[in-house]
């Protein structure tokens, strides 16, 4: 009985030693906060139970042979929850109401997958002892999707204090530097989209324009531009960059148009150029009179745009009254605009009320000498509530410096209109 007990003890000890040796041989080394894996980066991705949706996308897109190679790779992979949320937001939901990667068109799926992979580089965010690889630094990187479609945006990467953020997202990568024999896998909490958004216009180089003028349109996402239209008329264009377009104002442009830029990826919100109604453009669309100094209605001495401007000798309290051929509805406009070049700094009072002698029914504007002052007065500042029936047919401008202006001073006035 004692011999049997001793043999059992020996067998148990041997079993423990074998288990201990086996455990040491199979232990996965921990490097830099990530488990080292002696599989490829592709194999590591396939084995991760938190990345199964992306792995399924690779299969459905037919990219297994493309990615399962010995080349170097750096992956940026959204976890299952993130990718499922993206599918739901994009409308890829099955009849049971669940996100379904199978519903994404194959070509879209290919672009989605390849947008998350940089081939030919093996870069890590943090320093990993015993691992030879370059550091991943902030900058723009070309993905495998960019090689297929050069019109896509590059992948923007930000690495700060070992924190990784990609594609302009403020969300930190939740997993860094998972190491395979030929690269790294980083786990994201956002989905990378490199397709340019719809274009957006931010500024126009001119407020007013004439047919034949070349204007500069500044904005974003001017990629694969199809057209620039002034209203319904297409313009001749030169796309300078993704943020700048040169456009020639069409011959049928009158005084106002909504400009839109169309690309393969969408249409911009409209941006207005010109004025809805021009009371003065080289000539007055109506009649006028004034006092306290001579008036030249079509002077060529100094113009803001076109060929003529109004020249008004500005004595103290002198005035200029302009009557429109058409009656205007104040509710149709937001601004009164005009350009004025004074030879001396001064102040003017502007009103659209027929009671020109009452300055409380108008507003004042201070002018800088020796330059064109492009004035934009909100209609609300001109007291439209005091207009009979909300309509008007005149603009009145009065010198309003309080009598300090030099009698020989001149006001050049151009492009008076409403927007």
CSV table of C-alpha atoms in Angstrom, one decimal:
chain,number,residue,atom,x,y,z
A,1,UNK,CA,0.0,0.0,0.0
A,2,UNK,CA,2.9,2.3,0.9
A,3,UNK,CA,4.6,1.6,-2.5
A,4,UNK,CA,1.4,2.4,-4.3
A,5,UNK,CA,1.2,5.8,-2.5
A,6,UNK,CA,4.8,6.6,-3.4
A,7,UNK,CA,4.2,5.8,-7.0
A,8,UNK,CA,1.1,8.1,-7.1
A,9,UNK,CA,3.2,10.9,-5.6
A,10,UNK,CA,5.9,10.4,-8.2
A,11,UNK,CA,3.4,10.4,-11.0
A,12,UNK,CA,1.7,13.6,-9.7
A,13,UNK,CA,5.1,15.3,-9.4
A,14,UNK,CA,6.0,14.4,-13.0
A,15,UNK,CA,2.6,15.6,-14.2
A,16,UNK,CA,3.2,19.0,-12.5
A,17,UNK,CA,6.7,19.4,-14.0
A,18,UNK,CA,5.4,18.6,-17.5
A,19,UNK,CA,2.6,21.1,-17.1
A,20,UNK,CA,5.0,23.7,-15.8
A,21,UNK,CA,7.4,23.2,-18.7
A,22,UNK,CA,4.5,23.2,-21.2
A,23,UNK,CA,3.1,26.4,-19.7
A,24,UNK,CA,6.5,28.2,-20.1
A,25,UNK,CA,6.8,27.1,-23.7
A,26,UNK,CA,3.3,28.4,-24.7
A,27,UNK,CA,3.4,31.6,-22.7
A,28,UNK,CA,2.6,34.7,-24.9
A,29,UNK,CA,5.1,37.4,-24.2
A,30,UNK,CA,3.6,40.8,-23.2
A,31,UNK,CA,5.3,43.7,-24.9
A,32,UNK,CA,4.4,47.4,-24.4
A,33,UNK,CA,0.9,46.7,-23.2
A,34,UNK,CA,0.1,44.4,-26.2
A,35,UNK,CA,0.4,40.7,-26.4
A,36,UNK,CA,3.0,39.6,-28.9
A,37,UNK,CA,1.6,37.2,-31.5
A,38,UNK,CA,3.9,35.1,-33.7
A,39,UNK,CA,1.2,35.0,-36.4
A,40,UNK,CA,1.0,37.5,-39.2
A,41,UNK,CA,-0.9,40.8,-38.7
A,42,UNK,CA,-3.7,39.3,-40.9
A,43,UNK,CA,-3.8,36.2,-38.8
A,44,UNK,CA,-3.9,38.3,-35.6
A,45,UNK,CA,-6.9,40.3,-37.0
A,46,UNK,CA,-8.7,37.1,-37.9
A,47,UNK,CA,-8.2,35.6,-34.5
A,48,UNK,CA,-9.5,38.6,-32.6
A,49,UNK,CA,-13.1,38.0,-31.5
A,50,UNK,CA,-13.7,41.8,-31.2
A,51,UNK,CA,-12.9,42.3,-34.9
A,52,UNK,CA,-15.1,39.7,-36.5
A,53,UNK,CA,-17.3,42.2,-38.4
A,54,UNK,CA,-14.2,43.7,-40.2
A,55,UNK,CA,-12.9,40.2,-40.8
A,56,UNK,CA,-16.2,39.3,-42.4
A,57,UNK,CA,-15.9,42.4,-44.6
A,58,UNK,CA,-12.6,41.3,-45.9
A,59,UNK,CA,-14.1,38.0,-46.9
A,60,UNK,CA,-17.2,39.5,-48.5
A,61,UNK,CA,-15.0,42.0,-50.4
A,62,UNK,CA,-12.8,39.2,-51.8
A,63,UNK,CA,-9.7,40.6,-50.3
A,64,UNK,CA,-8.4,37.6,-48.4
A,65,UNK,CA,-5.7,36.8,-51.0
A,66,UNK,CA,-4.8,40.5,-51.2
A,67,UNK,CA,-4.2,41.0,-47.5
A,68,UNK,CA,-3.0,37.5,-46.4
A,69,UNK,CA,0.6,37.9,-47.6
A,70,UNK,CA,4.0,38.3,-46.0
A,71,UNK,CA,4.2,42.0,-46.9
A,72,UNK,CA,4.4,44.5,-44.1
A,73,UNK,CA,1.1,46.1,-43.0
A,74,UNK,CA,-0.3,48.5,-40.5
A,75,UNK,CA,-4.0,48.0,-39.8
A,76,UNK,CA,-6.5,50.5,-38.2
A,77,UNK,CA,-9.5,48.4,-37.5
A,78,UNK,CA,-12.9,49.5,-36.0
A,79,UNK,CA,-14.1,47.1,-33.3
A,80,UNK,CA,-17.4,45.3,-33.8
A,81,UNK,CA,-19.5,47.8,-31.9
A,82,UNK,CA,-18.1,50.7,-33.8
A,83,UNK,CA,-18.5,49.1,-37.2
A,84,UNK,CA,-22.1,47.9,-36.4
A,85,UNK,CA,-23.0,51.4,-35.4
A,86,UNK,CA,-21.6,52.7,-38.7
A,87,UNK,CA,-23.7,50.1,-40.6
A,88,UNK,CA,-26.8,51.1,-38.8
A,89,UNK,CA,-26.2,54.8,-39.4
A,90,UNK,CA,-25.6,54.1,-43.1
A,91,UNK,CA,-28.9,52.1,-43.4
A,92,UNK,CA,-27.4,48.6,-43.8
A,93,UNK,CA,-29.9,47.0,-41.5
A,94,UNK,CA,-31.6,43.6,-42.1
A,95,UNK,CA,-35.3,42.8,-41.8
A,96,UNK,CA,-34.8,42.0,-38.1
A,97,UNK,CA,-33.4,45.4,-37.5
A,98,UNK,CA,-29.8,44.4,-37.0
A,99,UNK,CA,-26.8,45.8,-38.8
A,100,UNK,CA,-25.7,43.5,-41.6
A,101,UNK,CA,-22.3,43.8,-43.4
A,102,UNK,CA,-23.7,41.5,-46.1
A,103,UNK,CA,-25.9,44.4,-47.4
A,104,UNK,CA,-23.0,46.6,-48.3
A,105,UNK,CA,-22.2,46.7,-52.0
A,106,UNK,CA,-19.0,44.8,-52.8
A,107,UNK,CA,-17.2,47.8,-54.3
A,108,UNK,CA,-18.1,50.0,-51.3
A,109,UNK,CA,-16.9,47.2,-49.0
A,110,UNK,CA,-13.6,47.0,-50.8
A,111,UNK,CA,-13.0,50.7,-50.4
A,112,UNK,CA,-14.1,50.6,-46.8
A,113,UNK,CA,-11.6,47.8,-45.9
A,114,UNK,CA,-8.7,49.1,-47.9
A,115,UNK,CA,-9.1,52.6,-46.3
A,116,UNK,CA,-8.1,51.0,-43.0
A,117,UNK,CA,-4.9,49.4,-44.3
A,118,UNK,CA,-1.4,50.9,-45.0
A,119,UNK,CA,0.7,48.4,-47.0
A,120,UNK,CA,4.5,48.2,-47.1
A,121,UNK,CA,5.1,49.8,-43.7
A,122,UNK,CA,5.3,48.3,-40.2
A,123,UNK,CA,4.8,51.2,-37.8
A,124,UNK,CA,4.0,51.3,-34.1
A,125,UNK,CA,2.8,54.0,-31.9
A,126,UNK,CA,4.7,53.2,-28.7
A,127,UNK,CA,8.1,51.8,-28.1
A,128,UNK,CA,8.1,48.0,-27.9
A,129,UNK,CA,11.1,46.3,-26.5
A,130,UNK,CA,12.5,43.6,-28.7
A,131,UNK,CA,10.4,44.7,-31.7
A,132,UNK,CA,12.0,46.4,-34.7
A,133,UNK,CA,9.7,48.8,-36.4
A,134,UNK,CA,9.4,52.5,-37.4
A,135,UNK,CA,7.3,54.9,-35.3
A,136,UNK,CA,3.9,56.0,-36.5
A,137,UNK,CA,4.0,59.8,-36.6
A,138,UNK,CA,1.3,62.4,-37.2
A,139,UNK,CA,0.7,63.1,-40.9
A,140,UNK,CA,-1.2,62.1,-44.0
A,141,UNK,CA,-0.7,58.5,-45.2
A,142,UNK,CA,-1.7,56.8,-48.4
A,143,UNK,CA,-3.8,53.7,-47.8
A,144,UNK,CA,-4.4,50.7,-50.1
A,145,UNK,CA,-7.7,52.5,-51.0
A,146,UNK,CA,-5.8,55.5,-52.3
A,147,UNK,CA,-3.8,53.3,-54.6
A,148,UNK,CA,-7.1,52.1,-56.2
A,149,UNK,CA,-8.7,55.6,-56.3
A,150,UNK,CA,-6.3,58.5,-56.1
A,151,UNK,CA,-9.3,61.0,-55.7
A,152,UNK,CA,-9.9,59.8,-52.2
A,153,UNK,CA,-8.5,61.8,-49.3
A,154,UNK,CA,-5.3,60.5,-47.6
A,155,UNK,CA,-5.6,59.0,-44.2
A,156,UNK,CA,-4.9,61.7,-41.5
A,157,UNK,CA,-3.1,60.3,-38.5
A,158,UNK,CA,-2.5,62.1,-35.2
A,159,UNK,CA,-0.1,60.6,-32.6
A,160,UNK,CA,0.4,62.6,-29.4
A,161,UNK,CA,1.9,61.2,-26.2
A,162,UNK,CA,1.2,57.6,-27.4
A,163,UNK,CA,-2.4,58.4,-28.1
A,164,UNK,CA,-3.6,57.6,-31.6
A,165,UNK,CA,-6.5,59.3,-33.4
A,166,UNK,CA,-7.3,58.9,-37.1
A,167,UNK,CA,-9.3,60.5,-39.9
A,168,UNK,CA,-9.9,63.7,-37.9
A,169,UNK,CA,-11.8,61.9,-35.1
A,170,UNK,CA,-11.5,63.0,-31.5
A,171,UNK,CA,-11.9,59.4,-30.4
A,172,UNK,CA,-8.8,57.7,-29.2
A,173,UNK,CA,-7.8,54.3,-30.5
A,174,UNK,CA,-8.8,51.7,-27.9
A,175,UNK,CA,-6.0,49.2,-28.8
A,176,UNK,CA,-2.5,50.0,-29.9
A,177,UNK,CA,0.3,48.0,-31.5
A,178,UNK,CA,-1.0,44.5,-31.5
A,179,UNK,CA,2.0,42.9,-33.0
A,180,UNK,CA,2.2,40.2,-35.7
A,181,UNK,CA,5.3,39.0,-37.5
A,182,UNK,CA,4.7,41.4,-40.4
A,183,UNK,CA,3.0,44.4,-38.9
A,184,UNK,CA,0.6,45.9,-36.4
A,185,UNK,CA,-3.1,46.1,-35.7
A,186,UNK,CA,-4.6,49.1,-34.0
A,187,UNK,CA,-8.2,48.9,-32.8
A,188,UNK,CA,-10.4,52.0,-33.4
A,189,UNK,CA,-13.6,53.4,-32.0
A,190,UNK,CA,-14.4,55.2,-35.3
A,191,UNK,CA,-14.7,54.2,-38.9
A,192,UNK,CA,-12.3,55.6,-41.6
A,193,UNK,CA,-14.0,57.3,-44.5
A,194,UNK,CA,-11.8,58.8,-47.2
A,195,UNK,CA,-14.5,59.6,-49.7
A,196,UNK,CA,-14.6,63.4,-50.0
A,197,UNK,CA,-17.7,65.0,-48.6
A,198,UNK,CA,-20.0,67.2,-50.7
A,199,UNK,CA,-18.2,70.5,-51.7
A,200,UNK,CA,-18.6,73.6,-49.6
A,201,UNK,CA,-18.2,77.2,-50.6
A,202,UNK,CA,-16.8,79.5,-47.9
A,203,UNK,CA,-16.0,82.8,-49.7
A,204,UNK,CA,-16.1,84.5,-53.1
A,205,UNK,CA,-13.4,86.9,-54.2
A,206,UNK,CA,-16.0,89.5,-55.3
A,207,UNK,CA,-19.3,90.6,-53.8
A,208,UNK,CA,-20.4,92.1,-57.1
A,209,UNK,CA,-19.5,90.9,-60.6
A,210,UNK,CA,-20.0,91.5,-64.3
A,211,UNK,CA,-20.1,89.1,-67.2
A,212,UNK,CA,-16.6,88.0,-68.1
A,213,UNK,CA,-15.1,88.6,-64.6
A,214,UNK,CA,-13.0,85.8,-63.3
A,215,UNK,CA,-13.8,85.2,-59.7
A,216,UNK,CA,-12.1,82.9,-57.1
A,217,UNK,CA,-14.3,80.5,-55.3
A,218,UNK,CA,-12.7,79.3,-52.0
A,219,UNK,CA,-14.0,76.4,-50.1
A,220,UNK,CA,-13.5,72.7,-49.4
A,221,UNK,CA,-13.7,69.3,-51.1
A,222,UNK,CA,-13.4,70.6,-54.7
A,223,UNK,CA,-12.6,67.0,-55.9
A,224,UNK,CA,-13.7,65.7,-59.3
A,225,UNK,CA,-15.6,69.0,-60.0
A,226,UNK,CA,-18.4,68.5,-62.6
A,227,UNK,CA,-19.7,72.0,-62.9
A,228,UNK,CA,-20.0,75.5,-61.4
A,229,UNK,CA,-23.3,77.1,-62.1
A,230,UNK,CA,-24.5,80.7,-61.8
A,231,UNK,CA,-28.2,80.1,-61.4
A,232,UNK,CA,-28.9,77.6,-64.2
A,233,UNK,CA,-26.0,78.6,-66.3
A,234,UNK,CA,-22.7,76.7,-66.3
A,235,UNK,CA,-19.5,78.7,-66.1
A,236,UNK,CA,-16.1,78.1,-67.6
A,237,UNK,CA,-13.9,76.9,-64.7
A,238,UNK,CA,-10.3,76.1,-63.7
A,239,UNK,CA,-9.9,73.9,-60.6
A,240,UNK,CA,-6.8,75.2,-59.0
A,241,UNK,CA,-6.9,72.9,-55.9
A,242,UNK,CA,-9.2,71.1,-53.6
A,243,UNK,CA,-9.9,74.4,-52.0
A,244,UNK,CA,-9.9,76.9,-54.9
A,245,UNK,CA,-11.8,77.3,-58.2
A,246,UNK,CA,-11.5,80.0,-60.8
A,247,UNK,CA,-14.8,80.7,-62.6
A,248,UNK,CA,-15.7,83.1,-65.4
A,249,UNK,CA,-19.0,84.9,-64.8
A,250,UNK,CA,-21.4,83.8,-67.7
A,251,UNK,CA,-22.5,86.2,-70.4
A,252,UNK,CA,-26.1,86.1,-69.3
A,253,UNK,CA,-25.4,87.2,-65.7
A,254,UNK,CA,-27.5,90.2,-64.8
A,255,UNK,CA,-26.9,91.5,-61.3
A,256,UNK,CA,-27.5,88.5,-59.0
A,257,UNK,CA,-27.1,84.7,-59.0
A,258,UNK,CA,-26.8,81.7,-56.6
A,259,UNK,CA,-23.5,79.9,-57.3
A,260,UNK,CA,-23.3,76.1,-56.7
A,261,UNK,CA,-20.4,73.7,-57.1
A,262,UNK,CA,-21.2,70.1,-58.2
A,263,UNK,CA,-18.7,67.3,-57.8
A,264,UNK,CA,-19.0,63.5,-58.2
A,265,UNK,CA,-19.6,63.5,-54.4
A,266,UNK,CA,-22.4,66.0,-54.1
A,267,UNK,CA,-23.6,69.6,-54.6
A,268,UNK,CA,-22.6,72.6,-52.4
A,269,UNK,CA,-25.1,74.8,-50.6
A,270,UNK,CA,-25.6,77.9,-52.8
A,271,UNK,CA,-23.6,81.1,-52.3
A,272,UNK,CA,-24.9,84.4,-53.6
A,273,UNK,CA,-23.1,86.9,-55.7
A,274,UNK,CA,-24.3,90.3,-56.7
A,275,UNK,CA,-27.5,92.1,-55.7
A,276,UNK,CA,-31.1,91.2,-56.2
A,277,UNK,CA,-31.9,94.7,-57.3
A,278,UNK,CA,-29.3,97.3,-58.5
A,279,UNK,CA,-30.5,100.9,-58.2
A,280,UNK,CA,-27.2,102.2,-59.6
A,281,UNK,CA,-24.9,100.3,-61.9
A,282,UNK,CA,-23.1,102.7,-64.2
A,283,UNK,CA,-26.4,104.6,-64.4
A,284,UNK,CA,-29.3,105.3,-62.1
A,285,UNK,CA,-32.4,103.1,-62.7
A,286,UNK,CA,-34.8,106.0,-62.0
A,287,UNK,CA,-34.2,109.7,-61.4
A,288,UNK,CA,-32.5,111.8,-58.7
A,289,UNK,CA,-31.6,115.2,-57.4
A,290,UNK,CA,-29.7,116.8,-54.6
A,291,UNK,CA,-28.4,119.9,-53.0
A,292,UNK,CA,-25.3,121.4,-51.3
A,293,UNK,CA,-22.8,120.6,-54.1
A,294,UNK,CA,-22.7,119.5,-57.7
A,295,UNK,CA,-23.7,116.0,-58.8
A,296,UNK,CA,-22.3,114.1,-61.8
A,297,UNK,CA,-24.5,111.0,-62.2
A,298,UNK,CA,-22.2,109.2,-64.6
A,299,UNK,CA,-18.6,110.2,-63.7
A,300,UNK,CA,-15.6,108.2,-65.0
A,301,UNK,CA,-13.1,109.8,-62.6
A,302,UNK,CA,-13.2,107.0,-60.0
A,303,UNK,CA,-15.2,103.8,-60.2
A,304,UNK,CA,-15.5,100.7,-58.0
A,305,UNK,CA,-16.7,98.4,-60.8
A,306,UNK,CA,-17.8,99.0,-64.4
A,307,UNK,CA,-17.3,102.3,-66.1
A,308,UNK,CA,-19.3,105.0,-64.2
A,309,UNK,CA,-20.0,106.2,-60.6
A,310,UNK,CA,-21.8,109.0,-59.0
A,311,UNK,CA,-19.6,112.0,-58.2
A,312,UNK,CA,-21.1,114.2,-55.4
A,313,UNK,CA,-19.4,117.3,-54.0
A,314,UNK,CA,-20.1,116.9,-50.3
A,315,UNK,CA,-20.7,120.2,-48.5
A,316,UNK,CA,-21.9,120.1,-44.9
A,317,UNK,CA,-25.4,118.6,-44.6
A,318,UNK,CA,-25.6,118.2,-48.4
A,319,UNK,CA,-28.0,115.5,-49.7
A,320,UNK,CA,-28.5,113.1,-52.5
A,321,UNK,CA,-32.0,111.6,-53.3
A,322,UNK,CA,-32.4,108.7,-55.7
A,323,UNK,CA,-35.8,107.5,-56.8
A,324,UNK,CA,-36.3,103.9,-58.2
A,325,UNK,CA,-38.3,103.1,-61.3
A,326,UNK,CA,-39.9,100.2,-59.4
A,327,UNK,CA,-41.5,99.9,-56.0
A,328,UNK,CA,-39.6,97.6,-53.7
A,329,UNK,CA,-40.9,95.4,-50.8
A,330,UNK,CA,-38.6,95.7,-47.8
A,331,UNK,CA,-39.5,92.1,-46.8
A,332,UNK,CA,-37.8,90.8,-49.9
A,333,UNK,CA,-34.3,92.1,-48.9
A,334,UNK,CA,-31.9,91.8,-46.0
A,335,UNK,CA,-29.3,94.4,-46.8
A,336,UNK,CA,-28.8,97.7,-48.6
A,337,UNK,CA,-25.3,97.7,-50.2
A,338,UNK,CA,-23.2,100.4,-51.8
A,339,UNK,CA,-19.6,101.3,-52.3
A,340,UNK,CA,-18.4,104.9,-51.4
A,341,UNK,CA,-15.0,106.5,-51.9
A,342,UNK,CA,-14.7,109.7,-49.9
A,343,UNK,CA,-11.7,112.0,-50.3
A,344,UNK,CA,-12.1,113.0,-46.7
A,345,UNK,CA,-13.2,110.9,-43.7
A,346,UNK,CA,-16.8,111.7,-42.8
A,347,UNK,CA,-20.1,110.3,-41.7
A,348,UNK,CA,-23.3,109.9,-43.8
A,349,UNK,CA,-26.9,109.3,-42.9
A,350,UNK,CA,-28.9,106.8,-45.0
A,351,UNK,CA,-32.6,106.2,-45.1
A,352,UNK,CA,-35.2,104.5,-47.4
A,353,UNK,CA,-38.1,106.4,-45.7
A,354,UNK,CA,-39.8,109.1,-47.7
A,355,UNK,CA,-39.4,111.5,-44.7
A,356,UNK,CA,-35.8,112.4,-45.6
A,357,UNK,CA,-35.6,115.1,-42.9
A,358,UNK,CA,-36.0,112.7,-40.0
A,359,UNK,CA,-32.6,111.0,-39.3
A,360,UNK,CA,-34.2,108.8,-36.6
A,361,UNK,CA,-35.8,106.9,-39.5
A,362,UNK,CA,-32.4,106.0,-41.0
A,363,UNK,CA,-28.9,105.0,-39.8
A,364,UNK,CA,-25.4,106.5,-39.9
A,365,UNK,CA,-22.2,105.1,-41.4
A,366,UNK,CA,-18.7,106.4,-40.9
A,367,UNK,CA,-16.5,106.5,-44.0
A,368,UNK,CA,-12.7,106.1,-44.2
A,369,UNK,CA,-10.9,108.5,-46.6
A,370,UNK,CA,-9.0,107.4,-49.7
A,371,UNK,CA,-10.5,104.0,-50.1
A,372,UNK,CA,-13.7,102.2,-51.3
A,373,UNK,CA,-15.9,101.6,-48.3
A,374,UNK,CA,-18.0,98.6,-49.1
A,375,UNK,CA,-21.1,99.2,-47.0
A,376,UNK,CA,-23.7,96.6,-46.0
A,377,UNK,CA,-26.6,98.0,-44.0
A,378,UNK,CA,-29.1,95.6,-42.6
A,379,UNK,CA,-32.6,96.5,-43.7
A,380,UNK,CA,-33.7,96.2,-40.1
A,381,UNK,CA,-31.5,99.2,-39.3
A,382,UNK,CA,-33.5,101.3,-41.8
A,383,UNK,CA,-36.7,100.9,-39.8
A,384,UNK,CA,-38.9,99.0,-42.3
A,385,UNK,CA,-41.7,99.0,-39.8
A,386,UNK,CA,-42.2,102.7,-40.4
A,387,UNK,CA,-42.7,102.2,-44.2
A,388,UNK,CA,-46.3,102.6,-45.4
A,389,UNK,CA,-47.3,99.1,-46.6
A,390,UNK,CA,-43.8,97.9,-46.1
A,391,UNK,CA,-42.7,99.3,-49.5
A,392,UNK,CA,-40.3,102.0,-50.6
A,393,UNK,CA,-39.0,103.5,-53.9
A,394,UNK,CA,-36.1,105.7,-52.9
A,395,UNK,CA,-32.7,106.0,-51.2
A,396,UNK,CA,-31.5,109.2,-49.5
A,397,UNK,CA,-27.9,109.9,-48.5
A,398,UNK,CA,-26.9,113.0,-46.5
A,399,UNK,CA,-23.5,114.3,-45.4
A,400,UNK,CA,-23.7,114.0,-41.6
A,401,UNK,CA,-20.3,115.0,-40.1
A,402,UNK,CA,-21.9,117.9,-38.2
A,403,UNK,CA,-20.5,120.6,-40.4
A,404,UNK,CA,-16.8,119.7,-40.1
A,405,UNK,CA,-16.3,118.5,-43.7
A,406,UNK,CA,-14.2,120.5,-46.1
A,407,UNK,CA,-16.5,122.1,-48.7
A,408,UNK,CA,-14.4,120.7,-51.6
A,409,UNK,CA,-14.6,117.1,-50.5
A,410,UNK,CA,-16.0,114.5,-52.9
A,411,UNK,CA,-18.0,111.3,-52.5
A,412,UNK,CA,-17.8,108.8,-55.3
A,413,UNK,CA,-20.7,106.3,-55.0
A,414,UNK,CA,-21.1,103.1,-56.9
A,415,UNK,CA,-23.1,99.9,-57.0
A,416,UNK,CA,-26.1,100.8,-54.9
A,417,UNK,CA,-28.5,97.9,-54.5
A,418,UNK,CA,-30.4,95.5,-52.3
A,419,UNK,CA,-29.7,91.9,-51.3
